[in-house]
């Protein structure tokens, strides 16, 4: 299968890698690492063995047999003929009731109406259906990787913003320490800012713990060490969004199911045709084909027969119509499943596209909000130095500026996640 070759190439290329950084690398590594990937090779081997066994239907079918029987009655001469033989001095023993046979039957199919070829096609298509269903399961791995990857990106951004917050609070703490020494600020003001900085340190520790958990989970899922995720490019995500065709493996699985029903239909049609074969039979035993000789001598003999046999299963016509109707229903169900999937997929695309548009609109104002919050915070720092406001007002402005920056980070990463979720939805 082409899929197997691609996976093998990716596996070889990954031998020299110790880390997976980009989203695409993580997705590919997760698919290679997922235990289900081994089923591709098993499905292919199973299909090859099944087809090989079916192909052996063209080989001569040899049957060895041995039997011993005791009959209640056997072929015999009429009493008048036996009396005549006795008068002539001929001892006609007749057949014994215990009879024995050791033989071999050889049958060779010449024409089977396409039954063997249709069975091979069914075996191959069944393997394709299993492989397509496996691909659907593996494709779902990408979504799980997306969830962990973007969650890790979000936490990394929050850690950076937390570091900035700590640095800003430390600067103001240092200023308040000087003001407290000079008597222009109360010690409680200094303690207030210090407490906020310590609170930010606690938040940083919590974020680091969450990050460590996500890194371990994602690394275990991918089978590679993920140390630092890379922010996907917004330009590439925008290009993905413009593609609207759906190339999901679920559709391939439905196509494989339809091909299977077509192969099964050919097998149903093949069952209507007669079968032609040649055969040879040979046995050593008693009695043989020459009954008269065996009646006289009662000895074991070699016997053989060759011929041709034409068989026609008329009973296949009884169920042909219903079998065709069942396959037609299966095709209709598969087409219905395709329509349902495409309908739900279209709804997902609409929702994700709307979310992307919403996040873009929110991001248009994020930068201006941050600029305004930074200006207000700087003004509050100046007012605090001149005693116009107290430290609580400054802390409030610092937290609001940090919240605006966090909000911008969330909007950006959530928008990228929605873009890549849309890529997952369409598989473009």
Coordinates of C-alpha atoms in Angstrom, one line a residue:
X1 CA 0.0 0.0 0.0
X2 CA 1.2 3.5 -0.7
X3 CA 0.3 4.4 2.9
X4 CA 2.7 1.8 4.2
X5 CA 5.5 3.2 2.1
X6 CA 5.0 6.7 3.3
X7 CA 4.9 5.6 6.9
X8 CA 8.1 3.6 6.4
X9 CA 9.9 6.6 4.9
X10 CA 8.8 8.8 7.8
X11 CA 10.0 6.2 10.3
X12 CA 13.4 6.0 8.7
X13 CA 13.7 9.8 8.6
X14 CA 12.8 10.1 12.2
X15 CA 15.6 7.9 13.5
X16 CA 18.0 10.8 13.7
X17 CA 15.5 13.1 15.5
X18 CA 15.4 13.4 19.2
X19 CA 12.9 16.3 19.4
X20 CA 9.6 17.3 17.7
X21 CA 9.1 21.0 17.7
X22 CA 6.6 22.0 15.0
X23 CA 2.9 21.0 15.0
X24 CA 3.4 18.9 11.8
X25 CA 6.4 17.1 13.3
X26 CA 4.3 16.2 16.4
X27 CA 1.4 15.0 14.3
X28 CA 3.6 12.8 12.2
X29 CA 5.5 11.5 15.2
X30 CA 2.2 10.7 17.0
X31 CA 0.9 8.7 14.1
X32 CA 4.1 6.7 13.9
X33 CA 4.1 6.1 17.6
X34 CA 0.4 5.2 17.9
X35 CA 0.2 1.4 18.4
X36 CA -2.6 1.1 15.7
X37 CA 0.0 1.9 13.0
X38 CA 1.1 -1.7 13.1
X39 CA -2.3 -2.8 11.8
X40 CA -1.4 -1.6 8.3
X41 CA 1.2 -4.3 7.9
X42 CA -1.0 -6.9 9.5
X43 CA -3.9 -6.1 7.2
X44 CA -1.7 -6.3 4.2
X45 CA -0.2 -9.6 5.2
X46 CA -3.7 -11.1 6.0
X47 CA -5.0 -10.0 2.6
X48 CA -2.1 -11.5 0.8
X49 CA -2.5 -14.8 2.6
X50 CA -6.3 -14.8 1.9
X51 CA -5.8 -14.1 -1.8
X52 CA -3.1 -16.7 -2.1
X53 CA -5.4 -19.3 -0.5
X54 CA -8.3 -18.4 -2.9
X55 CA -5.9 -18.5 -5.9
X56 CA -5.2 -22.1 -5.0
X57 CA -8.7 -23.0 -6.1
X58 CA -7.2 -23.3 -9.6
X59 CA -4.9 -26.1 -8.4
X60 CA -6.0 -29.7 -8.7
X61 CA -8.0 -30.7 -5.7
X62 CA -6.8 -34.1 -4.5
X63 CA -8.8 -36.3 -2.0
X64 CA -7.6 -39.5 -0.6
X65 CA -10.1 -41.9 1.0
X66 CA -10.4 -45.4 2.5
X67 CA -13.6 -47.2 3.4
X68 CA -14.8 -50.5 4.6
X69 CA -18.5 -51.4 4.4
X70 CA -20.7 -54.3 5.4
X71 CA -23.9 -54.4 3.3
X72 CA -27.2 -56.1 3.9
X73 CA -27.4 -57.2 0.4
X74 CA -25.2 -57.2 -2.8
X75 CA -25.5 -57.6 -6.5
X76 CA -26.0 -61.3 -7.3
X77 CA -27.0 -63.6 -10.2
X78 CA -30.6 -64.7 -10.4
X79 CA -31.3 -68.1 -8.8
X80 CA -32.1 -69.8 -12.2
X81 CA -28.7 -68.6 -13.6
X82 CA -26.8 -69.8 -10.6
X83 CA -28.5 -73.2 -10.9
X84 CA -27.5 -73.3 -14.6
X85 CA -23.9 -72.5 -13.7
X86 CA -23.8 -75.2 -11.1
X87 CA -25.1 -77.8 -13.6
X88 CA -22.3 -76.7 -15.9
X89 CA -19.8 -77.2 -13.1
X90 CA -19.1 -73.5 -12.7
X91 CA -18.7 -72.2 -9.1
X92 CA -20.2 -68.7 -9.1
X93 CA -19.4 -67.3 -5.6
X94 CA -21.1 -63.9 -6.0
X95 CA -20.1 -60.7 -4.2
X96 CA -19.2 -60.6 -0.6
X97 CA -21.1 -58.4 1.7
X98 CA -17.9 -56.9 3.2
X99 CA -16.3 -54.5 0.7
X100 CA -13.2 -52.4 0.8
X101 CA -11.8 -49.4 -1.1
X102 CA -8.6 -47.3 -0.9
X103 CA -8.5 -44.5 -3.6
X104 CA -7.6 -41.0 -4.8
X105 CA -9.9 -38.5 -6.5
X106 CA -8.4 -35.6 -8.5
X107 CA -10.6 -32.7 -9.7
X108 CA -9.4 -29.8 -11.8
X109 CA -11.6 -26.7 -12.3
X110 CA -11.6 -25.5 -15.9
X111 CA -14.3 -22.8 -15.8
X112 CA -15.8 -21.4 -12.6
X113 CA -17.8 -18.5 -14.0
X114 CA -15.5 -15.9 -12.3
X115 CA -16.1 -17.2 -8.8
X116 CA -12.4 -17.3 -7.8
X117 CA -11.5 -13.9 -9.3
X118 CA -14.5 -12.3 -7.5
X119 CA -13.6 -13.9 -4.2
X120 CA -10.0 -12.5 -4.6
X121 CA -11.4 -9.0 -5.4
X122 CA -13.7 -9.2 -2.3
X123 CA -10.7 -10.2 -0.1
X124 CA -8.7 -7.2 -1.4
X125 CA -11.5 -4.8 -1.0
X126 CA -12.2 -6.0 2.6
X127 CA -8.5 -5.3 3.4
X128 CA -8.9 -1.8 1.9
X129 CA -12.0 -1.2 4.1
X130 CA -10.0 -2.3 7.2
X131 CA -7.1 -0.1 6.2
X132 CA -9.4 2.9 5.6
X133 CA -11.0 2.5 9.0
X134 CA -7.6 2.3 10.6
X135 CA -6.6 5.5 8.8
X136 CA -9.7 7.2 10.2
X137 CA -8.7 6.3 13.7
X138 CA -5.1 7.4 13.1
X139 CA -6.4 10.7 11.7
X140 CA -8.2 11.4 15.0
X141 CA -4.8 11.4 16.6
X142 CA -4.1 14.7 14.9
X143 CA -6.9 16.4 16.8
X144 CA -5.6 15.2 20.2
X145 CA -2.1 16.5 19.2
X146 CA -3.7 19.8 18.3
X147 CA -5.4 20.2 21.7
X148 CA -2.2 19.5 23.7
X149 CA 0.1 21.5 21.3
X150 CA -1.9 24.7 21.4
X151 CA -2.6 24.3 25.1
X152 CA 1.2 24.2 25.5
X153 CA 1.7 27.2 23.3
X154 CA -0.9 29.1 25.4
X155 CA 0.8 28.2 28.7
X156 CA 4.2 29.3 27.2
X157 CA 2.8 32.7 26.3
X158 CA 1.2 33.0 29.8
X159 CA 4.6 32.2 31.4
X160 CA 6.3 34.9 29.3
X161 CA 3.6 37.5 30.3
X162 CA 3.9 36.4 33.9
X163 CA 7.7 37.0 33.7
X164 CA 7.0 40.5 32.3
X165 CA 4.5 41.1 35.1
X166 CA 7.0 40.0 37.8
X167 CA 9.6 42.3 36.2
X168 CA 7.2 45.3 36.2
X169 CA 6.1 44.6 39.8
X170 CA 9.8 44.3 40.9
X171 CA 10.6 47.7 39.3
X172 CA 7.8 49.3 41.2
X173 CA 8.7 47.4 44.4
X174 CA 12.2 48.8 44.1
X175 CA 10.8 52.4 43.6
X176 CA 8.5 52.0 46.6
X177 CA 11.4 50.7 48.7
X178 CA 13.3 53.9 48.0
X179 CA 10.2 56.0 48.7
X180 CA 9.6 54.2 52.0
X181 CA 13.1 55.0 53.1
X182 CA 12.7 58.6 52.1
X183 CA 9.3 58.8 53.9
X184 CA 7.3 59.6 50.8
X185 CA 5.5 56.2 50.9
X186 CA 4.1 54.0 53.6
X187 CA 5.6 50.6 54.3
X188 CA 2.2 49.1 53.6
X189 CA 2.4 50.3 50.0
X190 CA 5.7 48.6 49.6
X191 CA 4.3 45.4 51.2
X192 CA 1.2 45.5 48.9
X193 CA 3.3 45.5 45.7
X194 CA 5.7 42.9 47.1
X195 CA 2.7 40.6 47.9
X196 CA 1.4 41.1 44.3
X197 CA 4.9 40.1 43.0
X198 CA 4.9 37.0 45.3
X199 CA 1.4 36.1 44.0
X200 CA 2.8 36.4 40.4
X201 CA 5.6 34.0 41.4
X202 CA 3.0 31.5 42.7
X203 CA 1.1 31.8 39.4
X204 CA 4.4 31.2 37.5
X205 CA 5.0 28.0 39.6
X206 CA 1.5 26.8 38.8
X207 CA 1.9 27.5 35.1
X208 CA 5.3 25.7 35.0
X209 CA 3.7 22.6 36.7
X210 CA 0.9 22.6 34.1
X211 CA 3.5 23.0 31.3
X212 CA 5.5 20.1 32.7
X213 CA 2.4 17.9 32.7
X214 CA 1.5 18.8 29.1
X215 CA 5.1 18.3 27.9
X216 CA 5.2 14.8 29.4
X217 CA 1.8 13.9 27.9
X218 CA 2.6 15.3 24.4
X219 CA 6.1 13.7 24.4
X220 CA 4.7 10.3 25.5
X221 CA 1.9 10.6 22.8
X222 CA 4.4 11.5 20.1
X223 CA 7.2 9.2 21.2
X224 CA 9.7 12.1 20.9
X225 CA 10.8 14.7 23.3
X226 CA 8.9 18.0 22.8
X227 CA 10.9 20.7 24.5
X228 CA 9.8 23.9 22.8
X229 CA 6.7 24.2 20.6
X230 CA 6.9 26.5 17.6
X231 CA 4.2 29.1 17.0
X232 CA 2.6 28.2 13.6
X233 CA 2.7 30.9 11.0
X234 CA -0.6 32.8 10.7
X235 CA 0.0 33.3 6.9
X236 CA 0.1 29.5 6.4
X237 CA -3.0 29.0 8.5
X238 CA -4.8 31.7 6.4
X239 CA -3.9 29.9 3.2
X240 CA -5.3 26.7 4.6
X241 CA -8.5 28.5 5.5
X242 CA -9.1 29.4 1.9
X243 CA -9.2 25.8 0.8
X244 CA -12.7 24.4 1.1
X245 CA -12.6 20.9 -0.4
X246 CA -13.0 18.0 2.0
X247 CA -10.4 15.2 1.8
X248 CA -11.1 13.4 5.1
X249 CA -10.3 9.7 5.5
X250 CA -13.9 9.0 6.4
X251 CA -14.8 9.6 2.8
X252 CA -12.1 7.2 1.6
X253 CA -13.5 4.6 4.0
X254 CA -17.0 5.1 2.5
X255 CA -15.5 4.8 -1.0
X256 CA -13.8 1.6 0.0
X257 CA -17.1 0.2 1.3
X258 CA -18.8 1.0 -2.0
X259 CA -16.0 -0.8 -3.9
X260 CA -16.5 -3.8 -1.6
X261 CA -20.2 -3.9 -2.5
X262 CA -19.4 -3.8 -6.2
X263 CA -17.0 -6.8 -5.8
X264 CA -19.6 -8.7 -3.8
X265 CA -22.2 -8.0 -6.6
X266 CA -19.8 -9.6 -9.1
X267 CA -19.6 -12.7 -6.8
X268 CA -23.4 -12.9 -6.7
X269 CA -23.5 -12.8 -10.5
X270 CA -20.8 -15.4 -10.8
X271 CA -22.8 -17.8 -8.6
X272 CA -25.4 -18.0 -11.4
X273 CA -23.0 -19.4 -14.0
X274 CA -22.2 -23.2 -14.4
X275 CA -18.9 -24.7 -13.4
X276 CA -16.9 -27.0 -15.6
X277 CA -14.2 -29.3 -14.4
X278 CA -12.3 -32.5 -15.3
X279 CA -11.7 -35.3 -12.8
X280 CA -9.8 -38.6 -12.4
X281 CA -10.7 -41.3 -9.9
X282 CA -8.6 -44.4 -9.0
X283 CA -8.9 -47.0 -6.2
X284 CA -7.7 -50.3 -5.2
X285 CA -10.2 -52.5 -3.5
X286 CA -13.1 -55.0 -3.8
X287 CA -15.3 -55.0 -5.7
X288 CA -14.1 -53.1 -8.7
X289 CA -15.8 -51.9 -11.8
X290 CA -15.9 -55.4 -13.3
X291 CA -18.6 -56.9 -11.1
X292 CA -18.8 -60.2 -12.9
X293 CA -15.1 -60.8 -12.6
X294 CA -15.3 -60.0 -8.9
X295 CA -18.3 -62.3 -8.4
X296 CA -16.1 -65.2 -9.6
X297 CA -12.7 -64.4 -8.1
X298 CA -13.4 -62.2 -5.0
X299 CA -10.1 -60.4 -5.3
X300 CA -8.9 -56.8 -4.9
X301 CA -8.2 -54.9 -8.2
X302 CA -7.0 -51.6 -9.5
X303 CA -9.7 -49.4 -11.0
X304 CA -9.7 -45.9 -12.6
X305 CA -12.0 -43.4 -14.3
X306 CA -11.5 -40.0 -16.0
X307 CA -14.1 -37.6 -17.2
X308 CA -15.6 -34.1 -17.3
X309 CA -18.3 -32.7 -15.0
X310 CA -20.6 -29.7 -15.6
X311 CA -22.5 -28.4 -12.5
X312 CA -25.0 -25.7 -12.3
X313 CA -26.4 -24.5 -9.0
X314 CA -29.9 -23.6 -9.9
X315 CA -30.7 -22.7 -6.3
X316 CA -28.6 -19.6 -6.7
X317 CA -31.4 -18.1 -8.8
X318 CA -33.7 -18.3 -5.8
X319 CA -31.7 -15.8 -3.7
X320 CA -30.1 -13.8 -6.5
X321 CA -32.7 -11.0 -6.4
X322 CA -32.6 -10.6 -2.6
X323 CA -28.8 -10.7 -2.6
X324 CA -28.7 -7.9 -5.2
X325 CA -31.3 -5.9 -3.2
X326 CA -29.2 -6.3 0.0
X327 CA -26.1 -4.9 -1.8
X328 CA -28.1 -2.1 -3.2
X329 CA -29.3 -1.2 0.4
X330 CA -25.7 -1.3 1.6
X331 CA -24.7 1.1 -1.1
X332 CA -27.6 3.4 -0.3
X333 CA -26.6 3.3 3.4
X334 CA -23.0 4.2 2.5
X335 CA -24.1 7.1 0.4
X336 CA -26.4 8.3 3.2
X337 CA -23.4 8.1 5.6
X338 CA -21.4 10.2 3.2
X339 CA -24.2 12.8 3.0
X340 CA -24.5 12.9 6.8
X341 CA -20.7 13.3 7.2
X342 CA -20.5 16.1 4.7
X343 CA -23.4 17.9 6.2
X344 CA -22.0 17.8 9.7
X345 CA -18.5 18.6 8.4
X346 CA -20.0 21.7 6.6
X347 CA -21.6 22.8 9.9
X348 CA -18.2 22.4 11.6
X349 CA -16.5 24.5 8.9
X350 CA -19.1 27.3 9.3
X351 CA -18.6 27.4 13.1
X352 CA -14.8 27.4 12.8
X353 CA -14.8 30.0 10.1
X354 CA -17.1 32.2 12.3
X355 CA -14.8 31.7 15.3
X356 CA -11.8 32.7 13.2
X357 CA -13.6 35.9 12.0
X358 CA -14.6 36.6 15.6
X359 CA -11.0 36.3 16.9
X360 CA -9.7 38.5 14.1
X361 CA -12.1 41.2 15.1
X362 CA -11.1 40.9 18.7
X363 CA -7.4 41.0 17.8
X364 CA -8.0 44.2 15.9
X365 CA -8.7 46.0 19.2
X366 CA -6.2 44.1 21.4
X367 CA -3.1 46.1 20.5
X368 CA -4.9 49.4 21.0
X369 CA -6.3 48.2 24.4
X370 CA -2.7 47.2 25.5
X371 CA -1.3 50.5 24.4
X372 CA -4.0 52.4 26.3
X373 CA -3.6 50.2 29.4
X374 CA 0.2 50.7 29.3
X375 CA -0.3 54.4 29.1
X376 CA -2.7 54.4 32.0
X377 CA -0.2 52.3 34.0
X378 CA 2.7 54.6 33.3
X379 CA 0.5 57.6 34.3
X380 CA -0.4 55.8 37.6
X381 CA 3.3 55.2 38.3
X382 CA 3.9 58.9 37.9
X383 CA 0.9 59.8 40.0
X384 CA 2.0 57.5 42.8
X385 CA 5.4 59.2 42.9
X386 CA 3.7 62.5 43.3
X387 CA 1.3 61.2 45.9
X388 CA -1.8 61.7 43.8
X389 CA -3.0 58.1 44.0
X390 CA -2.3 55.2 46.4
X391 CA -0.6 51.9 45.6
X392 CA -3.9 50.0 45.2
X393 CA -4.7 52.1 42.1
X394 CA -1.3 51.3 40.6
X395 CA -1.6 47.6 41.3
X396 CA -5.1 47.6 39.7
X397 CA -3.7 49.3 36.5
X398 CA -0.8 46.8 36.4
X399 CA -3.1 43.9 36.6
X400 CA -5.4 45.3 34.0
X401 CA -2.6 45.8 31.6
X402 CA -1.4 42.2 32.2
X403 CA -4.9 41.0 31.7
X404 CA -5.1 42.8 28.3
X405 CA -1.8 41.2 27.2
X406 CA -3.0 37.7 28.4
X407 CA -6.3 38.3 26.5
X408 CA -4.4 39.2 23.3
X409 CA -2.3 36.0 23.7
X410 CA -5.4 33.9 24.2
X411 CA -7.1 35.4 21.1
X412 CA -4.1 34.9 18.9
X413 CA -3.5 31.3 19.9
X414 CA -7.2 30.4 19.9
X415 CA -7.5 31.9 16.4
X416 CA -4.6 29.8 15.2
X417 CA -6.1 26.7 16.8
X418 CA -9.4 27.3 15.0
X419 CA -7.5 27.6 11.7
X420 CA -5.7 24.3 12.3
X421 CA -9.0 22.8 13.5
X422 CA -10.5 23.9 10.2
X423 CA -7.5 22.3 8.4
X424 CA -8.3 19.1 10.4
X425 CA -12.0 19.3 9.5
X426 CA -11.2 19.5 5.7
X427 CA -7.8 17.7 5.7
X428 CA -6.4 20.3 3.3

